[in-house]
CSV table of C-alpha atoms in Angstrom, one decimal:
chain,number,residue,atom,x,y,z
A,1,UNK,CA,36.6,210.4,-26.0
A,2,UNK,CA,36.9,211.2,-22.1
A,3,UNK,CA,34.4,208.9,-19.7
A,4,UNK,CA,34.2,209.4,-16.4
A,5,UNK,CA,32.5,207.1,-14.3
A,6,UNK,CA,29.5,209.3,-13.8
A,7,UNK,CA,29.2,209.0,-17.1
A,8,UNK,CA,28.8,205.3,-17.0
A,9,UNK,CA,26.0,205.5,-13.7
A,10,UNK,CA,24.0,208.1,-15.5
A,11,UNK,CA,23.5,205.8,-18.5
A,12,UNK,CA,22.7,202.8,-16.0
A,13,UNK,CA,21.0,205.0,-13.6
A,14,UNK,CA,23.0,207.1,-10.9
A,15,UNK,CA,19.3,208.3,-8.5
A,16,UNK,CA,17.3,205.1,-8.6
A,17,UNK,CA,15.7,202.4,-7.6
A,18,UNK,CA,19.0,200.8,-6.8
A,19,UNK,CA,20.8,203.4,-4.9
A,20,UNK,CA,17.8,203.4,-2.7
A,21,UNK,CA,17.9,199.9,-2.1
A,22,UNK,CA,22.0,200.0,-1.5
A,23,UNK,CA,21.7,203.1,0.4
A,24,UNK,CA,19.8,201.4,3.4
A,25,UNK,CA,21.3,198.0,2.9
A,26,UNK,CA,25.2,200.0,3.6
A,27,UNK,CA,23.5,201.9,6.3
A,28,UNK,CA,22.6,199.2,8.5
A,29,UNK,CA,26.0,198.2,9.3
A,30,UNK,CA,25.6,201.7,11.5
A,31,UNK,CA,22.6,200.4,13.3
A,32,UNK,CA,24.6,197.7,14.0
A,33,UNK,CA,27.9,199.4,14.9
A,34,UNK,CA,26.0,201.4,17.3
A,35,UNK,CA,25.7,198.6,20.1
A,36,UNK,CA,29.0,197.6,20.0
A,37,UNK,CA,30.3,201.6,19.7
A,38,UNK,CA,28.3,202.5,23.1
A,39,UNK,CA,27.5,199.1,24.6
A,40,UNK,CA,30.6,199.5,27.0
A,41,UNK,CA,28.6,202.3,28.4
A,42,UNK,CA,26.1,199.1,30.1
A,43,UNK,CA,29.1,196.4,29.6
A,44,UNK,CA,31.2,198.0,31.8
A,45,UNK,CA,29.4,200.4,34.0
A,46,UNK,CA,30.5,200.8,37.7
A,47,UNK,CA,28.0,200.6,39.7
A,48,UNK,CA,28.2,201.8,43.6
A,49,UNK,CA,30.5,198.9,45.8
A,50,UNK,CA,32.0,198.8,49.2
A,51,UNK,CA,33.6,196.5,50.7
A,52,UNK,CA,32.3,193.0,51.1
A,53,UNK,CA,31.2,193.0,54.9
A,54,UNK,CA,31.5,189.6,56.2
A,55,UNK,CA,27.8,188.8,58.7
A,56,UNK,CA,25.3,186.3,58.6
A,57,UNK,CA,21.8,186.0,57.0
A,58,UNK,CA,19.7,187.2,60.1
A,59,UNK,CA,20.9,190.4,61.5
A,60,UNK,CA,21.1,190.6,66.1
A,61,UNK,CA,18.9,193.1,67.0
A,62,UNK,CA,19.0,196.7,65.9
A,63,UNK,CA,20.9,196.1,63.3
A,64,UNK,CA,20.2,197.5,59.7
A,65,UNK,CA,22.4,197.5,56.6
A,66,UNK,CA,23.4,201.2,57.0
A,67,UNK,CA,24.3,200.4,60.5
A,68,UNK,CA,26.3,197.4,59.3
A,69,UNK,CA,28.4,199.6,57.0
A,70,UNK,CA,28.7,202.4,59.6
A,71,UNK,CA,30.3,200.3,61.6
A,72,UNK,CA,32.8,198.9,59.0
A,73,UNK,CA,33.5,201.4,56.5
A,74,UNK,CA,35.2,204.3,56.7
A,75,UNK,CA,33.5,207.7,55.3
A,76,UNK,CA,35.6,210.0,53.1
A,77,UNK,CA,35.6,214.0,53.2
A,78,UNK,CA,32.5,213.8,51.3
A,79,UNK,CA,31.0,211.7,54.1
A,80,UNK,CA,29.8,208.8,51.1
A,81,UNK,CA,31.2,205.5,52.3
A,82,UNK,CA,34.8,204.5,51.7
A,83,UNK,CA,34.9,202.3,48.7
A,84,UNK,CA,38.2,200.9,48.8
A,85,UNK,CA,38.5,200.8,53.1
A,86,UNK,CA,37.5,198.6,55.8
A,87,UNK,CA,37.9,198.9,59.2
A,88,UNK,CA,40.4,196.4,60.5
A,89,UNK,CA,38.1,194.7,63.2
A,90,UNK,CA,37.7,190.4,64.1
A,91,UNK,CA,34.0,190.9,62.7
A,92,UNK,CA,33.4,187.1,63.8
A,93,UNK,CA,29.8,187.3,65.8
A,94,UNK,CA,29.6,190.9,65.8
A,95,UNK,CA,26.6,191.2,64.2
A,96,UNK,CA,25.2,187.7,65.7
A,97,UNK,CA,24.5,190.3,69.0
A,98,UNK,CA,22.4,193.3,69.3
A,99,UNK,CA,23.2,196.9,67.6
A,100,UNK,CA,23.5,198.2,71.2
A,101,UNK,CA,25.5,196.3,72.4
A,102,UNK,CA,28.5,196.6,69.9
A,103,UNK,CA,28.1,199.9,70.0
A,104,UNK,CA,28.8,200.3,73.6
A,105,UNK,CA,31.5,197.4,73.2
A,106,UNK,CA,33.5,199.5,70.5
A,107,UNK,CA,33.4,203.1,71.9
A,108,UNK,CA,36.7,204.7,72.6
A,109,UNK,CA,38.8,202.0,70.4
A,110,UNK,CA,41.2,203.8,68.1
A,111,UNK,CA,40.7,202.2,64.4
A,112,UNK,CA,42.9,201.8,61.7
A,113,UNK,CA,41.6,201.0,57.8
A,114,UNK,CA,42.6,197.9,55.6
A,115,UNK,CA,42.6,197.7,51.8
A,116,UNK,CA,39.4,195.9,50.5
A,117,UNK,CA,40.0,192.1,49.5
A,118,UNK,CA,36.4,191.9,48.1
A,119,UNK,CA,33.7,194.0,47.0
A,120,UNK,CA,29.9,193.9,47.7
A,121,UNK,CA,27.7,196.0,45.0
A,122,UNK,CA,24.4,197.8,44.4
A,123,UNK,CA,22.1,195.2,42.2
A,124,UNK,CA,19.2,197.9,41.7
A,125,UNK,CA,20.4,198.9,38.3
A,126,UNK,CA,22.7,196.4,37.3
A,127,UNK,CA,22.6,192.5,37.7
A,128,UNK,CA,26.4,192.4,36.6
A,129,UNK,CA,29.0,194.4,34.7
A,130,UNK,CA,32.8,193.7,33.3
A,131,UNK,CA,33.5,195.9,36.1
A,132,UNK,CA,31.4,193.3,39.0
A,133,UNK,CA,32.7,190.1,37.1
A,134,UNK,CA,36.0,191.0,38.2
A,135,UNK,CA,36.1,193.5,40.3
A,136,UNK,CA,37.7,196.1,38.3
A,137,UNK,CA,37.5,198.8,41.2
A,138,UNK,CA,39.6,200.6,43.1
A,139,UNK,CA,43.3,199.9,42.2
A,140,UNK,CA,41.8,197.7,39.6
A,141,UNK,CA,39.5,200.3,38.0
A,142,UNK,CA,42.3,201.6,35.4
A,143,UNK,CA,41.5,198.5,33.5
A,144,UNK,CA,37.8,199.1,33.4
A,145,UNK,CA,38.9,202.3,31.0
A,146,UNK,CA,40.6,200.5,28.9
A,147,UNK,CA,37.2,198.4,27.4
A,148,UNK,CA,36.4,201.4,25.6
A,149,UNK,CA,39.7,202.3,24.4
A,150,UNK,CA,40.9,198.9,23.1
A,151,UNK,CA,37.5,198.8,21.3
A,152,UNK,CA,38.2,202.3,19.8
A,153,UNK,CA,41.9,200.9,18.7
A,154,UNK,CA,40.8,198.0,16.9
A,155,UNK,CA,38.1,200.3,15.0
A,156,UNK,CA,41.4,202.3,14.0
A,157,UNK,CA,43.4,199.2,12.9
A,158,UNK,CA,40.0,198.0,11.1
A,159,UNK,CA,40.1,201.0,9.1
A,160,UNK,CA,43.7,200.9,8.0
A,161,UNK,CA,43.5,196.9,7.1
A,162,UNK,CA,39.8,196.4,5.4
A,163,UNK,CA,40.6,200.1,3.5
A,164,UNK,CA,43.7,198.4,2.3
A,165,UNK,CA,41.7,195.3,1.7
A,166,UNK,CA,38.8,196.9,0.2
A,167,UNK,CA,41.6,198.9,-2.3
A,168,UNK,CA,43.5,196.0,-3.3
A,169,UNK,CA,40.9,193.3,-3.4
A,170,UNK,CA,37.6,195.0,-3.8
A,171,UNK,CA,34.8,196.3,-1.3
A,172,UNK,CA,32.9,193.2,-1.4
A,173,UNK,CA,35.8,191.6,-0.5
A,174,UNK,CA,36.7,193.6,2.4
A,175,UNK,CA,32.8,193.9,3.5
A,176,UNK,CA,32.5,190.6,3.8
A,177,UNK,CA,36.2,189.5,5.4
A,178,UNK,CA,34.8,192.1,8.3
A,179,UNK,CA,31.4,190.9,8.5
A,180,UNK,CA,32.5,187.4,9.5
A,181,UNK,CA,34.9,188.8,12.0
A,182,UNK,CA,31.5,191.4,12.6
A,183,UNK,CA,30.2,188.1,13.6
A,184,UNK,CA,32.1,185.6,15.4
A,185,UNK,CA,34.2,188.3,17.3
A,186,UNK,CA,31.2,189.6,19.4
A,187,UNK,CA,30.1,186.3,20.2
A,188,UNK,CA,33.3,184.8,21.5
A,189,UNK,CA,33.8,188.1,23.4
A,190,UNK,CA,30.4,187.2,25.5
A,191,UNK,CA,32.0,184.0,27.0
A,192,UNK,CA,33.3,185.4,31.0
A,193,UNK,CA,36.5,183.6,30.8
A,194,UNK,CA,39.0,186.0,31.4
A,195,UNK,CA,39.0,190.1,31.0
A,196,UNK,CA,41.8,189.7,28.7
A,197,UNK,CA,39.7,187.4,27.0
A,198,UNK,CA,37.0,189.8,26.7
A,199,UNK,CA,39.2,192.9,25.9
A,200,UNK,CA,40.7,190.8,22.9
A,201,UNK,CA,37.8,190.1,21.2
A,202,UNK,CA,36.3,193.5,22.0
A,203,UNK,CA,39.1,195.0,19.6
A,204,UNK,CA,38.8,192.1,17.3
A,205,UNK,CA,35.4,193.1,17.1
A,206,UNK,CA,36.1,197.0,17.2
A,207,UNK,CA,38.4,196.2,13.9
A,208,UNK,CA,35.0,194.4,12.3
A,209,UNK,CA,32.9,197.6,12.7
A,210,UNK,CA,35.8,200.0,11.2
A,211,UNK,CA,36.5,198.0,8.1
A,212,UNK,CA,32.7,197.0,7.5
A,213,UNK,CA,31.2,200.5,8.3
A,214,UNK,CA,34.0,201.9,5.8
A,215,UNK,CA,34.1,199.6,2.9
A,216,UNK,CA,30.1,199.7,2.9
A,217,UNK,CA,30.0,204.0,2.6
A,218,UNK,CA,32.9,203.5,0.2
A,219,UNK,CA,30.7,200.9,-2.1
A,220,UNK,CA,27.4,203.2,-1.7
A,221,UNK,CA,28.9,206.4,-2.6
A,222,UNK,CA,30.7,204.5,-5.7
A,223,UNK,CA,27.1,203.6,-7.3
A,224,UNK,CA,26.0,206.9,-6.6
A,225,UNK,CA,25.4,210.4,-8.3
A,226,UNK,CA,28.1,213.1,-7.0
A,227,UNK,CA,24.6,215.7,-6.4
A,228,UNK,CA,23.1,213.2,-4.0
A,229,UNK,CA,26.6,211.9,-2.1
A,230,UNK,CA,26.1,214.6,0.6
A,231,UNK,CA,23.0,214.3,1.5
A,232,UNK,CA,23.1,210.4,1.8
A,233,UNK,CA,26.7,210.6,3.5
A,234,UNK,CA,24.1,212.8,6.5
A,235,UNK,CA,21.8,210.5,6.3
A,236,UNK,CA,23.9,207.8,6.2
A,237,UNK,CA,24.6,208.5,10.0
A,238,UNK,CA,20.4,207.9,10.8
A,239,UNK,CA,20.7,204.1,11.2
A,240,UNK,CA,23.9,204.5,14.4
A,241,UNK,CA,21.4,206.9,16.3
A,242,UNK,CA,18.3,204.3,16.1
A,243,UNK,CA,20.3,201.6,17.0
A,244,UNK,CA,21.6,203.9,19.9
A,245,UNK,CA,17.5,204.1,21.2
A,246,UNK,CA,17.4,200.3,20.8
A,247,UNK,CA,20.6,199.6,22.3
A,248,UNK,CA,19.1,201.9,25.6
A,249,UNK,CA,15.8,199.6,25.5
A,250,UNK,CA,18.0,196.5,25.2
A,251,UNK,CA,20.3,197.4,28.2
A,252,UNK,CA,16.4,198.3,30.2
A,253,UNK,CA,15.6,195.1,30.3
A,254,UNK,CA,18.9,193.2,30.1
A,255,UNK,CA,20.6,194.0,33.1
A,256,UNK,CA,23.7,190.8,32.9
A,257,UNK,CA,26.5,191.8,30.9
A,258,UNK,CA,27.4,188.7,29.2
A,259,UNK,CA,23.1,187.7,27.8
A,260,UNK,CA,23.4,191.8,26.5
A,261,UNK,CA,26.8,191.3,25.0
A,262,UNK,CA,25.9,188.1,23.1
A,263,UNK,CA,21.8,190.0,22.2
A,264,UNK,CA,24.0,192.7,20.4
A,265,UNK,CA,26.4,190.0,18.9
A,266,UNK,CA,23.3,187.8,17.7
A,267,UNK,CA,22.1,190.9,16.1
A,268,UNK,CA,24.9,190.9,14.0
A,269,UNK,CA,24.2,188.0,12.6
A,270,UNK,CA,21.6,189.7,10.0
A,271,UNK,CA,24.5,190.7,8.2
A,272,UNK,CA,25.1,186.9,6.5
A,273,UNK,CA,22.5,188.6,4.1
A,274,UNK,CA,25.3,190.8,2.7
A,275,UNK,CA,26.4,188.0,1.0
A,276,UNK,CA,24.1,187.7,-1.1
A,277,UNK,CA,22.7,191.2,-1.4
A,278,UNK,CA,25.8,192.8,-1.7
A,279,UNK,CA,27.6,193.1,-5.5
A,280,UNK,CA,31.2,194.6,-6.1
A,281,UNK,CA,31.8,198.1,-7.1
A,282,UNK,CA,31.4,198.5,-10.8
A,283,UNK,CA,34.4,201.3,-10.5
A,284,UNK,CA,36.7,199.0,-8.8
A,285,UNK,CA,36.5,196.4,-11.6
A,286,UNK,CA,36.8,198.8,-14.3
A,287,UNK,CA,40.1,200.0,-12.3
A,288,UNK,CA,41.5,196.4,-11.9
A,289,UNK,CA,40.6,195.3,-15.4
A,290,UNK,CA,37.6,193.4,-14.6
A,291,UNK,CA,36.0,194.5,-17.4
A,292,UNK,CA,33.1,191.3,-17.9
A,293,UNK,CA,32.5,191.8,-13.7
A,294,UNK,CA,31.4,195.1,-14.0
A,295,UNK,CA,29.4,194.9,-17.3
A,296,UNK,CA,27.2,192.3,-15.5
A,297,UNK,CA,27.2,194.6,-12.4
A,298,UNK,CA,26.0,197.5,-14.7
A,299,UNK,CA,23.6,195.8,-16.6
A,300,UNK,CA,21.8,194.0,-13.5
A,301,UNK,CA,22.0,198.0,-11.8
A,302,UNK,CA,20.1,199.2,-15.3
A,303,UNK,CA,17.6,196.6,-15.2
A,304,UNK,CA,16.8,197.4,-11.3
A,305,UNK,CA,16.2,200.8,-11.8
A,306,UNK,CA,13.8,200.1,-14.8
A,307,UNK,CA,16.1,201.7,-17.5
A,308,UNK,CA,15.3,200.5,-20.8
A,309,UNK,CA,17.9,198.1,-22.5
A,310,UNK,CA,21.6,199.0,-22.9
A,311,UNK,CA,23.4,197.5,-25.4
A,312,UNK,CA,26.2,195.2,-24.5
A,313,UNK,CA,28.3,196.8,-26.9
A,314,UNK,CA,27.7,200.5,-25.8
A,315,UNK,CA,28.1,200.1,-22.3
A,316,UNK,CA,31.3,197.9,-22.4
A,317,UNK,CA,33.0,200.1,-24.9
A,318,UNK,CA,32.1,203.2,-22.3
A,319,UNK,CA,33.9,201.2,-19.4
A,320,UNK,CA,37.1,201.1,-21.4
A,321,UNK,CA,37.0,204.5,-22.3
A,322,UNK,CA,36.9,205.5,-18.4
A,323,UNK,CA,39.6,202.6,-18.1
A,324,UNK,CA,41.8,204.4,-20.0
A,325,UNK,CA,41.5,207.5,-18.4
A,326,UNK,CA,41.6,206.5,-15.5
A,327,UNK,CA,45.0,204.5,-16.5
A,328,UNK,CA,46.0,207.7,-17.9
A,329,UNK,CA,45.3,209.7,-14.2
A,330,UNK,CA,47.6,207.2,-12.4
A,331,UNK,CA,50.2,207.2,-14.3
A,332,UNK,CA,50.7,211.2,-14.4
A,333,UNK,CA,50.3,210.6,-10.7
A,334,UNK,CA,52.8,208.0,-10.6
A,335,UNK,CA,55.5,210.6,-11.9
A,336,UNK,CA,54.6,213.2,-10.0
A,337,UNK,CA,54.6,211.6,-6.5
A,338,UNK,CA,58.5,211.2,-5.3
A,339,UNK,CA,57.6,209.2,-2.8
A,340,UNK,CA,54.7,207.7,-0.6
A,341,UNK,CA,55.9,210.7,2.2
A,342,UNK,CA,53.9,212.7,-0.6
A,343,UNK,CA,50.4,211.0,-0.3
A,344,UNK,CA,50.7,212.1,3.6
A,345,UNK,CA,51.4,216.3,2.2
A,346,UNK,CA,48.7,215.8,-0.6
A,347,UNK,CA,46.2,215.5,2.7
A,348,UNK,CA,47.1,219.3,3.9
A,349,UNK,CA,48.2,220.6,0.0
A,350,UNK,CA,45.1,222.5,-0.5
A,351,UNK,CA,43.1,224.6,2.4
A,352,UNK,CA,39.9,223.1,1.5
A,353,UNK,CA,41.8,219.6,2.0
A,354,UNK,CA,43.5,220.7,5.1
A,355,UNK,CA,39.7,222.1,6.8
A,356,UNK,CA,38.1,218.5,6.2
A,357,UNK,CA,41.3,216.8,7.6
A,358,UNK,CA,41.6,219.1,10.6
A,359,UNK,CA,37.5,219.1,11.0
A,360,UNK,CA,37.9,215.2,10.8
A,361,UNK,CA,40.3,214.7,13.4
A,362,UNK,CA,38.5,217.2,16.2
A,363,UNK,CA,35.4,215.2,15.8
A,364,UNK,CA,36.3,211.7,15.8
């Protein structure tokens, strides 16, 4: 007798009670993943800087801060003020005597423009940014680029490791591995130490959301019915855009970088729950021969979706039965794959394969 493992979820229940409760348990880790996705957006925004204008507390007479920078900054074609330019001037009690007078003082004098050795900026919006912290503006501001980027690279590497995790030792496994690096990783980065510092643990937290956000859609599709997967792989998206709107209220009224960097980390601590909410995947113990793990798993899945009582005999001899064909599927598989060059081909073998693959890439 052929079992599949649908088999095995529509006798324990495959559109229940459970799958609800999974499905927006596993979804969360998007409303989490969305602060950390586009927080670098607030993290590391640039606001508008010039260069740092050295004059004292109380202005001479006539002057005002526009006039201050007019007569220290250089304008560009688009007559905004030069960012990354001063004028090369002794500044020392120029701004001590009246407007008029320096103005009379310095017509006619040919000027020539320095490079900036320190930045003032605009405080309206933010109160400080990566980019203010250490001044990563002008020939410094390819660096500020990179926050987003290294972030993006560890959620790459997180995929590849926790998918290889989550394969050879289980989802649970890999979920929770993740969701302590999820943790700690975020929290760490919030420290201003260094921008190194910060970049590190950015991708070190950038590899948490890839293997956790993964391993969890992996575990909540295995528990449920093939006619519903679509539909809750959609929806499954739901949680990332409300934790987008909150992440937008959040940055409102948290204008320092480092108290909004450790409020989004010290969300994340909600997911210590996982712990103990989370449960293995029934199919991955019945694949690694963990045949008593997934009978409890079953039987606890039954009992939550109200189905009446299964006996222990039935259900354990139906998990063999899928065992075995499964066993039988990899083996055939094992012969007719030459080499591990082929697992790469199977991905383009088919044109319905090759339009999700393609589709895939242009949107990530």
């Amino acid at each position: 007798m052929t079992v599949s493992f649908e088999d095995i979820l529509d006798r324990v229940g495959s559109r229940g009670r459970w799958q609800t409760f999974l499905f927006f348990v596993t979804s969360s880790t998007g409303f989490f993943n969305a602060f950390h996705h586009l927080g670098s957006m607030f993290l590391a925004a640039v606001p508008d800087h010039w260069c740092s204008i050295p004059q004292p507390d109380n202005l001479g007479a006539g002057w005002t801060p526009d006039r201050v920078k007019d007569y220290a900054l250089p304008k560009t074609e688009t007559s905004s003020y030069d960012s990354c330019h001063i004028y090369d001037r002794n500044y020392t009690g120029v701004f001590d005597s009246s407007w008029s007078f320096q103005l009379v003082n310095s017509s006619g004098h040919a000027l020539t423009a320095t490079v900036c050795s320190a930045w003032s900026y605009d405080r309206n919006y933010f109160e400080s940014t990566v980019v203010t912290q250490w001044n990563l503006v002008c020939d410094m501001k390819p660096l500020a680029a990179t926050v987003q980027a290294t972030y993006m690279l560890g959620v790459f590497f997180g995929t590849l490791v926790f998918g290889y995790v989550s394969d050879r030792y289980g989802r649970r496994t890999a979920i929770l591995i993740a969701g302590i690096e999820y943790i700690v990783a975020p929290m760490v980065a919030a420290i201003p130490i260094h921008y190194m510092w910060f970049v590190l643990f950015r991708m070190l937290t950038g590899m948490g959301t890839g293997g956790i956000f993964t391993a969890a859609y992996v575990l909540m599709s295995e528990f449920s019915s093939p006619k519903i997967r679509d539909v809750l792989g959609i929806a499954f998206q739901i949680p990332f855009s409300i934790g987008t709107m909150v992440l937008a209220g959040l940055a409102y009224y948290i204008r320092s970088w480092a108290v909004l960097q450790l409020v989004i980390s010290l969300i994340n601590v909600l997911v210590v729950f996982y712990f103990w909410i989370i449960p293995e995947s029934p199919r991955w113990c019945i694949v690694n021969e963990k045949f008593d793990e997934a009978l409890t798993i079953l039987q606890k899945v039954a009992k939550f979706n109200g189905v009446a009582e299964i006996p222990e005999r039935e259900l354990l001899e139906m998990i063999k039965q899928f065992y075995k064909t499964e066993d039988t599927k990899k083996r055939e598989e094992k012969r007719n794959r030459s080499s591990s060059m082929s697992i790469f081909v199977d991905l383009f073998r088919t044109p319905q394969m090759r339009k999700r693959i393609l589709v895939s890439y242009f949107i990530w």
